[in-house]
Amino acid sequence: KHAVELVDYTALLYDAQAMTLTKTRPGIQVDLGGAAKGAAADRAAAVLQEAGVDYAVVDLGGNVSVIGSNPKHRDGQWTVGI
């Protein structure tokens, strides 16, 4: 129960002018791992496109980016499982 009480984005105060994020309650932690993986997947996809890759799926443990149309699917759609 204690851990659930610490899940609360409203316990963070963002100051755009100072570009700071302040925790307003003891015990709150911030994990930016998901955002970092998403950014890495997007960057990897961009590098592949710059190298001339026409289609690909970049999957970094649940963070997925796709390039182009799926050549194995008649309508070109990608299927991504959750």
PDB file of C-alpha atoms in Angstrom:
ATOM      1  CA  LYS A   1       0.000   0.000   0.000  1.00  0.00           C
ATOM      2  CA  HIS A   2       2.820   2.433   0.832  1.00  0.00           C
ATOM      3  CA  ALA A   3       4.294   2.370  -2.701  1.00  0.00           C
ATOM      4  CA  VAL A   4       0.925   3.152  -4.308  1.00  0.00           C
ATOM      5  CA  GLU A   5       0.650   6.274  -2.184  1.00  0.00           C
ATOM      6  CA  LEU A   6       3.854   7.551  -3.809  1.00  0.00           C
ATOM      7  CA  VAL A   7       2.485   7.331  -7.367  1.00  0.00           C
ATOM      8  CA  ASP A   8       1.272  10.871  -7.993  1.00  0.00           C
ATOM      9  CA  TYR A   9       2.452  13.169 -10.748  1.00  0.00           C
ATOM     10  CA  THR A  10       0.784  16.104  -8.959  1.00  0.00           C
ATOM     11  CA  ALA A  11       3.472  15.804  -6.266  1.00  0.00           C
ATOM     12  CA  LEU A  12       5.917  17.294  -8.778  1.00  0.00           C
ATOM     13  CA  LEU A  13       6.242  21.027  -9.309  1.00  0.00           C
ATOM     14  CA  TYR A  14       7.588  22.159 -12.677  1.00  0.00           C
ATOM     15  CA  ASP A  15       9.114  25.629 -12.999  1.00  0.00           C
ATOM     16  CA  ALA A  16       9.442  26.398 -16.714  1.00  0.00           C
ATOM     17  CA  GLN A  17      11.457  29.573 -16.173  1.00  0.00           C
ATOM     18  CA  ALA A  18      14.046  27.878 -13.952  1.00  0.00           C
ATOM     19  CA  MET A  19      13.697  24.586 -15.888  1.00  0.00           C
ATOM     20  CA  THR A  20      13.446  22.611 -12.638  1.00  0.00           C
ATOM     21  CA  LEU A  21      11.285  19.806 -11.319  1.00  0.00           C
ATOM     22  CA  THR A  22      10.766  19.739  -7.549  1.00  0.00           C
ATOM     23  CA  LYS A  23       9.324  16.860  -5.528  1.00  0.00           C
ATOM     24  CA  THR A  24       6.733  18.250  -3.119  1.00  0.00           C
ATOM     25  CA  ARG A  25       6.305  15.102  -1.035  1.00  0.00           C
ATOM     26  CA  PRO A  26       8.983  12.958   0.665  1.00  0.00           C
ATOM     27  CA  GLY A  27       9.515   9.542  -0.903  1.00  0.00           C
ATOM     28  CA  ILE A  28       8.438  10.492  -4.436  1.00  0.00           C
ATOM     29  CA  GLN A  29      10.823   9.269  -7.149  1.00  0.00           C
ATOM     30  CA  VAL A  30      11.011  10.123 -10.837  1.00  0.00           C
ATOM     31  CA  ASP A  31      11.915   7.469 -13.418  1.00  0.00           C
ATOM     32  CA  LEU A  32      12.595   8.759 -16.912  1.00  0.00           C
ATOM     33  CA  GLY A  33      13.592   5.341 -18.278  1.00  0.00           C
ATOM     34  CA  GLY A  34      10.487   5.023 -20.427  1.00  0.00           C
ATOM     35  CA  ALA A  35      11.033   8.427 -22.011  1.00  0.00           C
ATOM     36  CA  ALA A  36      14.691   7.608 -22.658  1.00  0.00           C
ATOM     37  CA  LYS A  37      13.831   4.298 -24.353  1.00  0.00           C
ATOM     38  CA  GLY A  38      11.213   6.000 -26.504  1.00  0.00           C
ATOM     39  CA  ALA A  39      13.674   8.680 -27.572  1.00  0.00           C
ATOM     40  CA  ALA A  40      16.311   6.008 -28.307  1.00  0.00           C
ATOM     41  CA  ALA A  41      13.857   4.006 -30.445  1.00  0.00           C
ATOM     42  CA  ASP A  42      12.925   7.137 -32.409  1.00  0.00           C
ATOM     43  CA  ARG A  43      16.592   8.017 -32.914  1.00  0.00           C
ATOM     44  CA  ALA A  44      17.451   4.476 -34.017  1.00  0.00           C
ATOM     45  CA  ALA A  45      14.621   4.615 -36.562  1.00  0.00           C
ATOM     46  CA  ALA A  46      15.903   7.964 -37.829  1.00  0.00           C
ATOM     47  CA  VAL A  47      19.428   6.556 -38.246  1.00  0.00           C
ATOM     48  CA  LEU A  48      18.039   3.607 -40.221  1.00  0.00           C
ATOM     49  CA  GLN A  49      16.060   5.961 -42.467  1.00  0.00           C
ATOM     50  CA  GLU A  50      19.133   8.134 -43.031  1.00  0.00           C
ATOM     51  CA  ALA A  51      20.986   4.969 -44.064  1.00  0.00           C
ATOM     52  CA  GLY A  52      18.341   4.274 -46.706  1.00  0.00           C
ATOM     53  CA  VAL A  53      16.295   1.586 -44.937  1.00  0.00           C
ATOM     54  CA  ASP A  54      12.798   1.558 -46.449  1.00  0.00           C
ATOM     55  CA  TYR A  55      10.967  -0.451 -43.772  1.00  0.00           C
ATOM     56  CA  ALA A  56      11.778  -1.703 -40.293  1.00  0.00           C
ATOM     57  CA  VAL A  57      10.507  -2.206 -36.772  1.00  0.00           C
ATOM     58  CA  VAL A  58      12.654  -0.930 -33.899  1.00  0.00           C
ATOM     59  CA  ASP A  59      11.575  -2.547 -30.624  1.00  0.00           C
ATOM     60  CA  LEU A  60      13.421  -1.588 -27.444  1.00  0.00           C
ATOM     61  CA  GLY A  61      11.566  -3.675 -24.915  1.00  0.00           C
ATOM     62  CA  GLY A  62       8.121  -2.283 -25.547  1.00  0.00           C
ATOM     63  CA  ASN A  63       9.069   1.090 -26.995  1.00  0.00           C
ATOM     64  CA  VAL A  64       8.387   0.640 -30.705  1.00  0.00           C
ATOM     65  CA  SER A  65       9.081   2.782 -33.765  1.00  0.00           C
ATOM     66  CA  VAL A  66       8.290   1.710 -37.317  1.00  0.00           C
ATOM     67  CA  ILE A  67       9.605   2.862 -40.665  1.00  0.00           C
ATOM     68  CA  GLY A  68       7.615   2.711 -43.872  1.00  0.00           C
ATOM     69  CA  SER A  69       4.985   0.153 -44.789  1.00  0.00           C
ATOM     70  CA  ASN A  70       5.019  -3.499 -43.793  1.00  0.00           C
ATOM     71  CA  PRO A  71       5.934  -5.413 -46.977  1.00  0.00           C
ATOM     72  CA  LYS A  72       4.429  -8.615 -45.566  1.00  0.00           C
ATOM     73  CA  HIS A  73       0.987  -7.158 -44.970  1.00  0.00           C
ATOM     74  CA  ARG A  74      -1.278  -6.515 -47.938  1.00  0.00           C
ATOM     75  CA  ASP A  75      -2.311  -3.029 -46.748  1.00  0.00           C
ATOM     76  CA  GLY A  76       1.144  -2.148 -45.412  1.00  0.00           C
ATOM     77  CA  GLN A  77       0.098  -1.914 -41.781  1.00  0.00           C
ATOM     78  CA  TRP A  78       2.313  -3.012 -38.925  1.00  0.00           C
ATOM     79  CA  THR A  79       0.888  -5.110 -36.101  1.00  0.00           C
ATOM     80  CA  VAL A  80       2.302  -4.293 -32.691  1.00  0.00           C
ATOM     81  CA  GLY A  81       1.255  -6.393 -29.689  1.00  0.00           C
ATOM     82  CA  ILE A  82       0.790  -4.905 -26.270  1.00  0.00           C
TER      83      ILE A  82
END
